[in-house]
XYZ file of C-alpha atoms in Angstrom:
623
model
C 164.007 -71.022 118.134
C 161.541 -72.956 120.466
C 159.690 -70.201 120.473
C 159.173 -69.544 116.717
C 158.405 -73.377 116.281
C 155.243 -73.690 118.240
C 154.200 -69.690 117.024
C 154.768 -71.892 113.706
C 152.937 -74.338 115.001
C 150.128 -72.562 116.110
C 150.113 -71.148 112.662
C 149.594 -74.059 110.731
C 147.500 -75.937 113.133
C 144.847 -72.573 113.577
C 145.476 -72.705 109.172
C 144.506 -76.505 109.237
C 140.867 -75.362 111.194
C 139.771 -72.294 109.072
C 140.281 -74.372 106.020
C 138.335 -77.155 107.897
C 135.407 -74.745 109.239
C 135.006 -72.468 105.760
C 135.014 -76.444 104.349
C 132.448 -77.573 106.605
C 130.470 -73.900 105.859
C 130.540 -74.296 101.998
C 128.246 -77.939 102.483
C 126.384 -76.625 105.595
C 124.906 -73.524 103.163
C 124.722 -75.816 100.357
C 122.484 -78.574 102.244
C 120.609 -75.986 103.996
C 120.209 -74.433 100.659
C 118.941 -77.772 99.305
C 117.011 -78.822 102.564
C 114.346 -75.775 102.443
C 113.647 -76.562 99.052
C 112.817 -79.832 99.659
C 110.525 -78.209 102.163
C 109.345 -75.986 100.352
C 108.379 -77.982 98.266
C 106.727 -80.368 100.020
C 104.614 -78.017 102.121
C 103.659 -76.808 98.878
C 102.954 -80.102 96.895
C 101.234 -81.473 100.416
C 99.176 -78.033 100.447
C 97.652 -78.063 96.624
C 97.308 -82.088 97.206
C 95.778 -81.772 100.608
C 92.941 -78.433 99.114
C 91.868 -80.643 96.181
C 91.415 -83.744 98.200
C 89.228 -81.455 100.896
C 87.580 -79.028 98.602
C 86.692 -82.250 96.823
C 84.607 -83.722 99.839
C 83.384 -80.472 101.256
C 81.964 -80.009 97.494
C 80.215 -83.725 98.092
C 78.734 -82.779 101.282
C 78.102 -79.414 100.369
C 75.402 -81.356 97.477
C 74.299 -83.288 99.464
C 73.158 -80.697 102.091
C 71.774 -78.327 98.817
C 70.043 -81.213 97.733
C 68.086 -82.230 100.492
C 67.083 -78.224 101.042
C 65.926 -78.064 97.667
C 64.018 -80.789 98.405
C 62.674 -79.465 101.089
C 62.091 -75.975 99.284
C 60.189 -77.703 96.373
C 58.033 -79.510 98.985
C 56.851 -76.494 100.673
C 56.771 -74.804 97.529
C 54.591 -77.616 96.288
C 52.193 -77.331 98.454
C 50.238 -74.647 98.446
C 50.046 -74.704 94.448
C 46.921 -77.179 94.311
C 44.649 -74.402 96.538
C 44.390 -71.584 94.126
C 43.463 -74.237 91.654
C 40.566 -75.513 93.597
C 39.156 -72.059 94.802
C 39.283 -70.308 91.216
C 36.614 -73.621 90.330
C 34.725 -72.807 93.455
C 31.271 -72.236 93.386
C 31.157 -70.611 96.320
C 34.218 -68.400 94.781
C 32.772 -68.057 91.773
C 28.759 -66.490 93.228
C 31.034 -64.565 95.685
C 32.646 -62.712 93.015
C 29.359 -62.511 90.342
C 26.662 -61.566 92.326
C 29.183 -59.548 95.222
C 26.226 -60.728 97.582
C 27.182 -60.216 101.367
C 26.124 -62.695 102.911
C 27.932 -64.294 100.296
C 31.092 -62.951 101.159
C 30.229 -63.507 103.817
C 30.121 -67.211 103.673
C 33.475 -67.366 101.179
C 35.668 -65.337 104.170
C 34.853 -67.819 106.962
C 35.889 -70.475 104.331
C 39.034 -68.923 103.807
C 39.251 -68.040 107.258
C 38.867 -72.526 107.470
C 41.427 -73.261 104.497
C 44.013 -71.050 106.057
C 43.981 -72.462 109.115
C 44.529 -76.078 107.759
C 47.998 -75.070 105.869
C 51.025 -73.549 106.711
C 49.865 -70.065 104.389
C 50.503 -66.891 105.666
C 47.016 -65.651 104.240
C 44.366 -66.624 101.821
C 42.290 -64.204 99.565
C 39.675 -63.739 96.652
C 40.229 -60.323 94.496
C 37.805 -59.137 91.988
C 38.692 -58.242 87.939
C 39.759 -54.381 89.469
C 42.205 -56.050 91.807
C 40.257 -55.368 94.655
C 40.480 -57.500 97.520
C 36.978 -58.781 98.027
C 37.102 -61.989 101.034
C 39.828 -62.697 102.677
C 41.225 -65.342 105.578
C 42.468 -62.531 107.650
C 38.549 -60.869 108.026
C 38.681 -60.430 111.211
C 41.749 -58.501 111.908
C 42.330 -55.182 111.930
C 45.322 -55.319 109.960
C 42.271 -58.084 106.316
C 43.354 -57.476 103.044
C 39.586 -56.588 102.523
C 39.114 -53.787 99.840
C 43.097 -53.250 100.088
C 43.587 -52.582 96.077
C 45.905 -55.409 94.799
C 45.265 -54.038 90.943
C 49.407 -52.961 90.510
C 50.662 -56.444 91.430
C 52.299 -58.272 89.276
C 50.793 -61.997 90.183
C 47.404 -60.188 89.681
C 48.111 -59.164 86.101
C 50.475 -62.087 85.820
C 46.773 -64.634 86.725
C 44.063 -62.340 84.855
C 46.536 -62.088 81.153
C 47.853 -65.674 81.794
C 45.840 -67.387 83.821
C 48.290 -68.465 87.037
C 51.523 -66.706 88.550
C 54.351 -66.678 91.009
C 55.755 -63.893 92.701
C 57.887 -62.970 95.338
C 57.417 -59.177 97.154
C 57.259 -57.391 100.315
C 53.371 -57.080 101.158
C 52.157 -53.310 100.906
C 50.220 -54.102 104.193
C 51.834 -56.632 106.355
C 55.368 -55.188 104.757
C 56.078 -58.990 105.439
C 58.029 -60.750 102.843
C 56.218 -64.016 101.262
C 55.605 -65.367 98.368
C 52.684 -64.879 95.849
C 50.601 -67.738 94.390
C 47.504 -66.473 92.105
C 44.612 -68.255 89.729
C 42.186 -66.524 87.667
C 38.858 -67.605 88.324
C 36.940 -66.918 84.669
C 38.304 -67.413 81.250
C 40.264 -65.083 79.864
C 37.731 -62.921 77.419
C 35.167 -62.784 81.094
C 37.310 -63.200 84.646
C 35.968 -62.388 88.055
C 38.465 -62.186 89.952
C 41.902 -64.147 91.355
C 42.540 -66.179 94.035
C 45.531 -65.757 95.614
C 47.431 -67.814 98.385
C 50.354 -65.926 100.488
C 52.776 -68.252 101.336
C 55.800 -66.991 103.694
C 59.070 -69.108 104.748
C 59.748 -68.533 108.351
C 60.433 -71.962 109.139
C 62.139 -72.774 106.956
C 64.385 -69.902 107.558
C 64.834 -71.237 110.700
C 65.797 -74.111 109.800
C 68.514 -72.905 107.537
C 69.305 -70.610 110.853
C 69.574 -73.405 112.554
C 72.821 -75.041 110.628
C 74.712 -71.855 110.844
C 75.490 -72.267 106.986
C 74.428 -68.837 105.173
C 72.319 -69.828 102.699
C 70.113 -67.440 100.134
C 67.016 -67.721 98.023
C 68.062 -65.055 94.678
C 65.637 -64.676 91.791
C 65.860 -64.307 87.913
C 67.228 -60.435 88.431
C 69.109 -61.877 91.815
C 68.035 -60.118 94.162
C 67.057 -61.792 97.782
C 63.979 -63.658 98.174
C 64.229 -66.201 101.233
C 67.088 -66.728 103.612
C 69.284 -68.006 106.177
C 70.389 -64.489 107.462
C 67.866 -61.824 107.863
C 69.279 -58.648 106.678
C 70.637 -60.312 103.702
C 67.057 -60.070 102.230
C 66.052 -58.116 99.329
C 70.115 -57.271 98.981
C 71.235 -58.466 95.447
C 74.222 -61.202 94.008
C 75.693 -58.624 91.537
C 74.319 -54.871 91.604
C 71.123 -54.087 89.501
C 71.047 -50.948 86.603
C 69.049 -49.170 84.401
C 66.029 -50.475 83.442
C 66.057 -53.802 85.895
C 66.561 -51.022 88.876
C 63.954 -49.315 87.308
C 61.121 -52.550 86.745
C 61.913 -53.553 90.009
C 60.999 -50.014 92.025
C 57.650 -49.299 89.779
C 56.322 -53.079 90.323
C 57.367 -51.858 94.406
C 58.504 -55.835 94.505
C 60.802 -54.909 98.055
C 59.509 -51.858 99.039
C 62.074 -49.696 99.792
C 65.160 -51.861 100.036
C 68.228 -50.650 99.135
C 69.018 -52.828 97.113
C 72.206 -53.100 97.875
C 75.065 -56.603 96.284
C 75.583 -58.699 99.094
C 78.717 -58.947 101.000
C 80.473 -61.754 98.850
C 83.272 -61.283 96.924
C 86.653 -62.526 95.416
C 84.908 -65.476 93.646
C 87.168 -68.336 92.235
C 84.561 -70.162 89.750
C 86.177 -73.981 90.609
C 83.108 -76.017 88.504
C 79.617 -74.742 86.865
C 78.260 -74.740 90.672
C 81.242 -75.254 92.654
C 82.957 -71.618 93.586
C 85.474 -70.009 96.363
C 84.573 -67.131 97.345
C 84.967 -64.797 101.235
C 81.513 -63.431 103.316
C 80.858 -61.370 105.482
C 78.528 -62.170 107.672
C 76.366 -60.380 110.329
C 78.492 -60.767 113.469
C 81.883 -61.878 112.473
C 84.896 -61.489 110.370
C 85.152 -61.646 106.186
C 85.600 -65.283 106.055
C 86.335 -67.913 103.883
C 82.891 -70.210 101.519
C 82.855 -73.224 99.602
C 80.124 -71.545 97.587
C 77.706 -74.218 96.026
C 74.267 -73.062 93.588
C 71.669 -74.592 91.760
C 68.353 -74.395 90.382
C 65.256 -74.778 91.875
C 62.765 -76.972 90.345
C 59.565 -75.263 89.383
C 61.127 -71.951 89.741
C 62.991 -69.290 88.405
C 64.843 -69.452 91.361
C 68.359 -70.079 92.728
C 69.163 -71.397 95.875
C 73.024 -70.819 96.911
C 74.203 -72.291 99.472
C 78.233 -71.835 101.798
C 79.811 -74.005 103.072
C 83.103 -72.516 105.446
C 86.223 -73.707 103.618
C 88.537 -71.835 106.078
C 89.029 -73.683 108.976
C 88.484 -77.512 107.026
C 90.881 -75.995 104.334
C 93.415 -75.312 106.724
C 92.563 -78.066 108.721
C 93.229 -80.302 105.700
C 96.421 -78.535 104.417
C 97.935 -78.287 107.835
C 97.358 -82.022 108.609
C 98.330 -82.655 104.538
C 101.988 -80.695 105.457
C 102.920 -82.475 108.951
C 101.906 -85.801 107.408
C 105.068 -84.448 104.363
C 107.448 -82.807 107.246
C 106.853 -86.319 109.378
C 108.365 -87.311 106.261
C 110.626 -85.155 104.922
C 112.585 -83.727 107.855
C 113.622 -87.675 109.517
C 115.472 -88.632 105.710
C 117.475 -84.377 106.054
C 118.353 -85.305 110.067
C 119.871 -88.380 108.816
C 121.135 -87.000 105.870
C 122.459 -84.081 108.403
C 123.696 -86.330 111.104
C 125.744 -88.351 108.216
C 127.429 -84.912 106.911
C 127.952 -83.581 110.781
C 129.625 -87.420 111.500
C 131.765 -87.608 108.260
C 133.338 -83.339 109.525
C 133.282 -84.593 112.983
C 135.558 -86.731 112.071
C 138.493 -84.095 110.265
C 137.741 -81.721 113.218
C 138.434 -84.209 116.112
C 142.165 -84.620 115.486
C 143.049 -80.448 114.556
C 140.522 -80.050 117.705
C 142.281 -82.256 119.796
C 145.715 -80.090 118.731
C 144.530 -76.692 119.589
C 142.562 -77.362 122.540
C 145.238 -76.167 124.956
C 146.021 -73.631 123.260
C 142.549 -72.666 122.217
C 141.746 -72.987 126.414
C 144.160 -69.969 127.563
C 143.122 -67.432 125.110
C 139.460 -68.215 125.372
C 139.852 -68.034 129.174
C 141.795 -64.276 129.223
C 138.708 -63.259 126.414
C 136.019 -64.361 128.602
C 137.614 -62.894 131.577
C 138.451 -59.527 129.906
C 134.295 -59.640 128.372
C 132.644 -60.336 132.119
C 135.208 -56.454 132.962
C 133.630 -55.089 130.618
C 130.269 -56.641 130.715
C 130.855 -55.257 134.845
C 131.636 -51.938 133.635
C 128.314 -51.505 130.959
C 125.923 -52.941 133.961
C 126.956 -50.722 136.811
C 126.652 -47.354 133.801
C 123.475 -49.121 132.770
C 122.210 -48.912 135.990
C 123.327 -45.628 137.196
C 121.623 -44.371 133.680
C 118.323 -46.614 134.826
C 118.458 -44.291 138.393
C 118.439 -41.585 136.247
C 115.401 -41.805 133.473
C 113.499 -43.210 137.087
C 113.651 -39.880 138.913
C 113.777 -38.033 135.439
C 110.221 -40.153 135.046
C 108.662 -39.592 138.515
C 109.451 -35.722 138.652
C 107.352 -35.585 135.454
C 104.896 -37.789 136.380
C 104.705 -35.045 139.229
C 104.312 -32.371 136.863
C 101.178 -34.457 135.125
C 99.117 -34.818 137.712
C 100.030 -31.602 138.513
C 98.581 -30.256 135.125
C 95.691 -31.960 135.533
C 94.785 -30.869 138.770
C 95.111 -27.005 137.840
C 92.838 -28.011 134.724
C 90.206 -30.197 136.525
C 90.154 -26.574 138.867
C 89.793 -24.108 136.204
C 86.095 -25.512 135.442
C 84.644 -25.619 138.494
C 86.425 -22.490 138.903
C 84.653 -21.919 135.613
C 80.752 -22.439 136.576
C 81.051 -21.708 140.270
C 79.355 -17.602 138.291
C 77.199 -20.115 136.050
C 75.783 -22.163 139.291
C 76.050 -19.185 141.514
C 73.916 -16.870 139.712
C 70.484 -18.181 139.589
C 70.474 -17.210 144.372
C 72.498 -14.354 143.616
C 69.313 -13.657 141.318
C 67.416 -14.348 143.935
C 68.243 -12.578 146.622
C 69.103 -9.482 144.932
C 64.693 -9.781 143.970
C 64.502 -10.416 147.632
C 65.840 -7.181 149.180
C 64.310 -4.972 146.398
C 60.795 -6.346 147.664
C 61.747 -6.585 151.401
C 63.200 -2.631 150.402
C 59.403 -2.285 149.048
C 57.388 -4.044 151.953
C 59.766 -1.660 154.574
C 58.585 1.653 153.096
C 55.186 0.210 153.249
C 56.272 0.136 156.541
C 55.289 -3.792 155.844
C 57.686 -6.020 158.206
C 56.191 -9.484 158.505
C 56.879 -9.436 154.821
C 59.519 -8.140 154.482
C 61.409 -10.185 157.568
C 60.198 -13.543 155.275
C 62.312 -11.521 152.443
C 65.397 -11.047 154.958
C 64.390 -14.585 155.690
C 64.559 -16.289 152.778
C 67.822 -13.483 151.796
C 69.505 -15.807 154.614
C 68.323 -19.395 153.660
C 70.074 -18.106 150.107
C 73.400 -16.784 151.019
C 73.730 -20.296 152.968
C 73.017 -21.692 150.498
C 75.224 -20.141 148.224
C 77.523 -21.059 150.543
C 76.382 -24.928 149.677
C 77.633 -24.567 146.490
C 80.795 -23.272 146.994
C 81.570 -25.985 149.268
C 79.869 -28.532 147.001
C 82.366 -27.267 144.648
C 85.346 -26.713 146.967
C 84.440 -30.482 147.902
C 84.414 -31.938 144.431
C 87.753 -29.650 144.201
C 89.386 -32.011 146.820
C 87.069 -35.354 146.327
C 86.114 -34.972 142.446
C 83.554 -36.037 144.166
C 80.055 -35.965 147.240
C 79.628 -38.866 149.084
C 75.504 -40.718 148.083
C 73.327 -40.137 150.704
C 69.217 -41.173 150.904
C 67.306 -38.157 149.384
C 63.986 -36.496 148.728
C 62.756 -35.787 145.922
C 60.213 -33.615 146.394
C 61.423 -31.683 148.721
C 64.533 -31.362 145.975
C 61.968 -30.335 143.291
C 60.045 -27.609 145.917
C 63.486 -26.187 146.472
C 64.604 -25.754 143.272
C 60.941 -24.210 142.208
C 61.834 -21.611 145.174
C 64.528 -20.360 144.064
C 63.847 -19.873 140.416
C 60.673 -18.481 141.691
C 61.350 -14.498 141.888
C 63.015 -14.739 138.487
C 60.370 -16.481 136.511
C 57.084 -15.575 138.552
C 55.672 -14.669 135.408
C 56.169 -17.655 134.002
C 56.065 -20.435 136.434
C 52.902 -21.447 136.167
C 53.734 -22.787 132.976
C 55.137 -25.438 135.391
C 52.799 -28.214 135.630
C 54.483 -30.157 138.580
C 53.402 -34.252 138.750
C 52.963 -34.968 142.791
C 55.494 -36.799 143.715
C 55.593 -40.366 147.009
C 56.986 -39.175 149.741
C 58.837 -42.526 149.774
C 60.544 -42.098 146.561
C 64.221 -41.158 147.920
C 66.871 -41.177 145.583
C 70.309 -41.926 146.599
C 72.497 -38.126 146.123
C 73.564 -34.601 147.490
C 70.409 -32.495 148.427
C 71.889 -29.717 147.063
C 73.788 -30.539 144.062
C 70.681 -32.696 143.080
C 69.111 -28.884 143.480
C 71.745 -27.464 140.636
C 70.702 -30.325 138.307
C 66.812 -29.836 138.537
C 67.001 -25.710 138.338
C 69.422 -26.099 135.112
C 67.128 -28.139 133.423
C 63.315 -26.263 135.168
C 65.672 -22.570 133.348
C 66.024 -23.712 129.787
C 63.281 -25.134 129.437
C 60.935 -22.232 130.823
C 63.734 -19.587 128.513
C 62.823 -22.037 126.089
C 58.888 -21.472 126.003
C 59.670 -17.606 126.712
C 57.449 -16.103 124.110
C 55.384 -18.729 122.747
C 51.338 -19.537 122.799
C 50.214 -22.448 125.715
C 53.382 -22.404 127.393
C 53.460 -25.925 129.376
C 56.845 -27.852 131.088
C 55.560 -30.964 132.720
C 57.683 -32.446 135.340
C 56.131 -36.049 135.974
C 58.696 -38.756 138.566
C 58.017 -43.067 137.125
C 59.981 -45.790 139.238
C 62.015 -47.350 136.730
C 63.133 -51.342 137.516
C 66.606 -49.934 138.121
C 65.647 -47.039 140.060
C 63.838 -43.592 139.555
C 62.814 -41.368 136.290
C 62.422 -37.882 136.860
C 60.985 -36.286 133.288
C 60.823 -32.291 132.384
C 59.482 -32.324 128.624
C 58.739 -29.151 127.815
C 56.651 -27.799 123.966
C 58.660 -25.348 123.210
C 60.705 -25.144 119.139
C 62.884 -27.884 119.947
C 66.795 -27.964 120.276
C 68.960 -26.704 116.893
C 70.941 -30.192 115.706
C 73.777 -28.136 115.767
C 73.381 -27.396 119.161
C 72.082 -31.288 120.458
C 74.659 -33.626 119.244
C 77.215 -31.998 120.981
C 74.801 -30.547 124.542
C 76.390 -32.293 126.716
C 80.439 -30.434 126.001
C 81.659 -27.658 127.489
C 81.129 -23.659 126.885
C 78.390 -24.734 123.836
C 74.979 -22.643 123.920
C 72.532 -20.886 121.520
C 72.237 -18.132 124.439
C 74.175 -15.464 124.401
C 74.604 -14.798 128.270
C 75.373 -18.178 128.926
C 78.908 -20.158 129.449
C 77.169 -23.786 127.992
C 78.056 -25.474 131.106
C 75.298 -25.754 132.914
C 74.367 -28.787 131.444
C 77.627 -30.627 131.643
C 77.583 -29.488 135.425
C 74.419 -31.633 135.842
C 75.610 -35.219 134.036
C 78.528 -35.182 135.754
C 77.000 -34.024 138.593
C 73.987 -37.324 138.163
C 77.259 -39.161 136.704
C 78.526 -39.243 140.191
C 75.426 -40.839 141.627
C 75.432 -44.229 139.376
C 72.502 -42.065 137.345
C 72.459 -40.833 133.542
C 70.319 -38.155 131.289
C 68.808 -38.485 128.317
C 67.589 -35.930 126.333
C 64.790 -36.372 122.972
C 64.028 -32.321 120.853
C 62.159 -32.444 118.383
C 59.745 -29.324 116.961
C 56.531 -30.475 119.663
C 59.358 -30.119 122.087
C 62.309 -31.025 124.444
C 62.558 -34.074 127.028
C 65.049 -34.219 129.536
C 65.091 -37.189 132.022
C 66.980 -37.307 134.636
C 67.959 -42.079 136.077
C 68.650 -41.928 139.307
C 69.385 -45.091 141.650
C 66.503 -45.536 143.574
C 67.425 -45.621 147.931
C 67.118 -48.899 149.912
């Protein structure tokens, strides 16, 4: 009976605690739901409020900047407008256009030269009624405008029709963009010509660039004319098509510019002249900007100013949300504390009654959990050790496979590399036999000596390949570059005896020593000389120029032939193994040459076209 009573009391205590726990759980769930809703509403409202306030502040700041920029641009535009008007009424201009006297034109040239030096204009020139420039401020320069025909230009035709014109375009001689302000000389019935002044905006663009805030001016077609980002010039605010695109292309206003739209997307209009856009500026990523637009007075241009908005908006929203959290969280914490205090008072009585029995139960459970955890830990340790052993075996297998792959490439290149000295040995042997038949022992002995030297050469090649298979590279040492070139020519003499005269080698100073290995560098030069001579097979006036120049970081050896060049399909993968255009070639010579040069800190560059191919080897100069 006693045991039964104890069990019954424990059951009642457990039931009471479970009821209190469920009630507390429901209360906390409701509190958490309400608290999260309050926090979410506060954060959302704070974000909207902060965004609106910050956008107004940014717009006010941006309008101030835009007004200053427009005022400065207007001042820059106003300064040169008076000069064409004055010159169109100048007697010297009228005399030069009316008489075309060389003396009068010379006086006008000097006058224009003096006027442009005192202004910020790029160039000042006068054209005849046919559009041909008669005098120019740059008449002394090689790219003088004098004699150039500008009759096709819109600023000329408009000035002839209406008396004055302003036109922004790319110069067809200077290839520099600028604003052309033109004024007709004479009346509409008997025009003598046109006075033109060209203004460039390099200084104002540089000032905008220093502000590090994208600014650009576009015309009535949406073509960007003046901008703080040079790559945006002659791009468009919207895609051009149809008659507008045809008209712009026919006028040659932008040359061959692609007229692609600016990288500005997702505009969100806030007011008539303010919007939020996403822009991709050079050297940066897609970012959010506040764009302010305004018309440039006295022109058909529009100035757009991009104010970085992402960081200020994020900071404002973050600050306002932190303030909201600073108000809401203490209130929610106080409410949570009161709720917790009420539930704690209810739970304390039930907890004290069940504490002893619960403690015993937890001790037993904890002991059992620790035992199971120990067993799992031991099992995991054994599994980790087994996995580690398997990983070591797999790693060793991968290392061995990599080594076999490298040795396979080396073995494939042996035949290609020793084929040259073997061919030379064969030629020397044939020559020696002929000399012996003629009883000429001295030349025969020379050929036999050369054969012995070439066998040593083959041994050196195989030793180098063995060294590469063992270590991957040969230690660099100072090497006489002139001796390397001479040895490479000797090895090729027997095979290309009839064409070796095409090889023109610029004498190299004896002091030119580079870091490398003599045998391996000879292999590189033999490959390049052989490829150049084979490319000239059947060509008239064949020539291979070999020159050596000292560069800032070493020595550059160039091999230039006047052959037909390398086909583009081969040139793209020129240094890929087994890529060759020869029927008997393996496609390994240039691959091995590139690896040899790279082993000694150098590089190989190639340029090829219809007039020939040039390989340039850059090597480190020996101290």
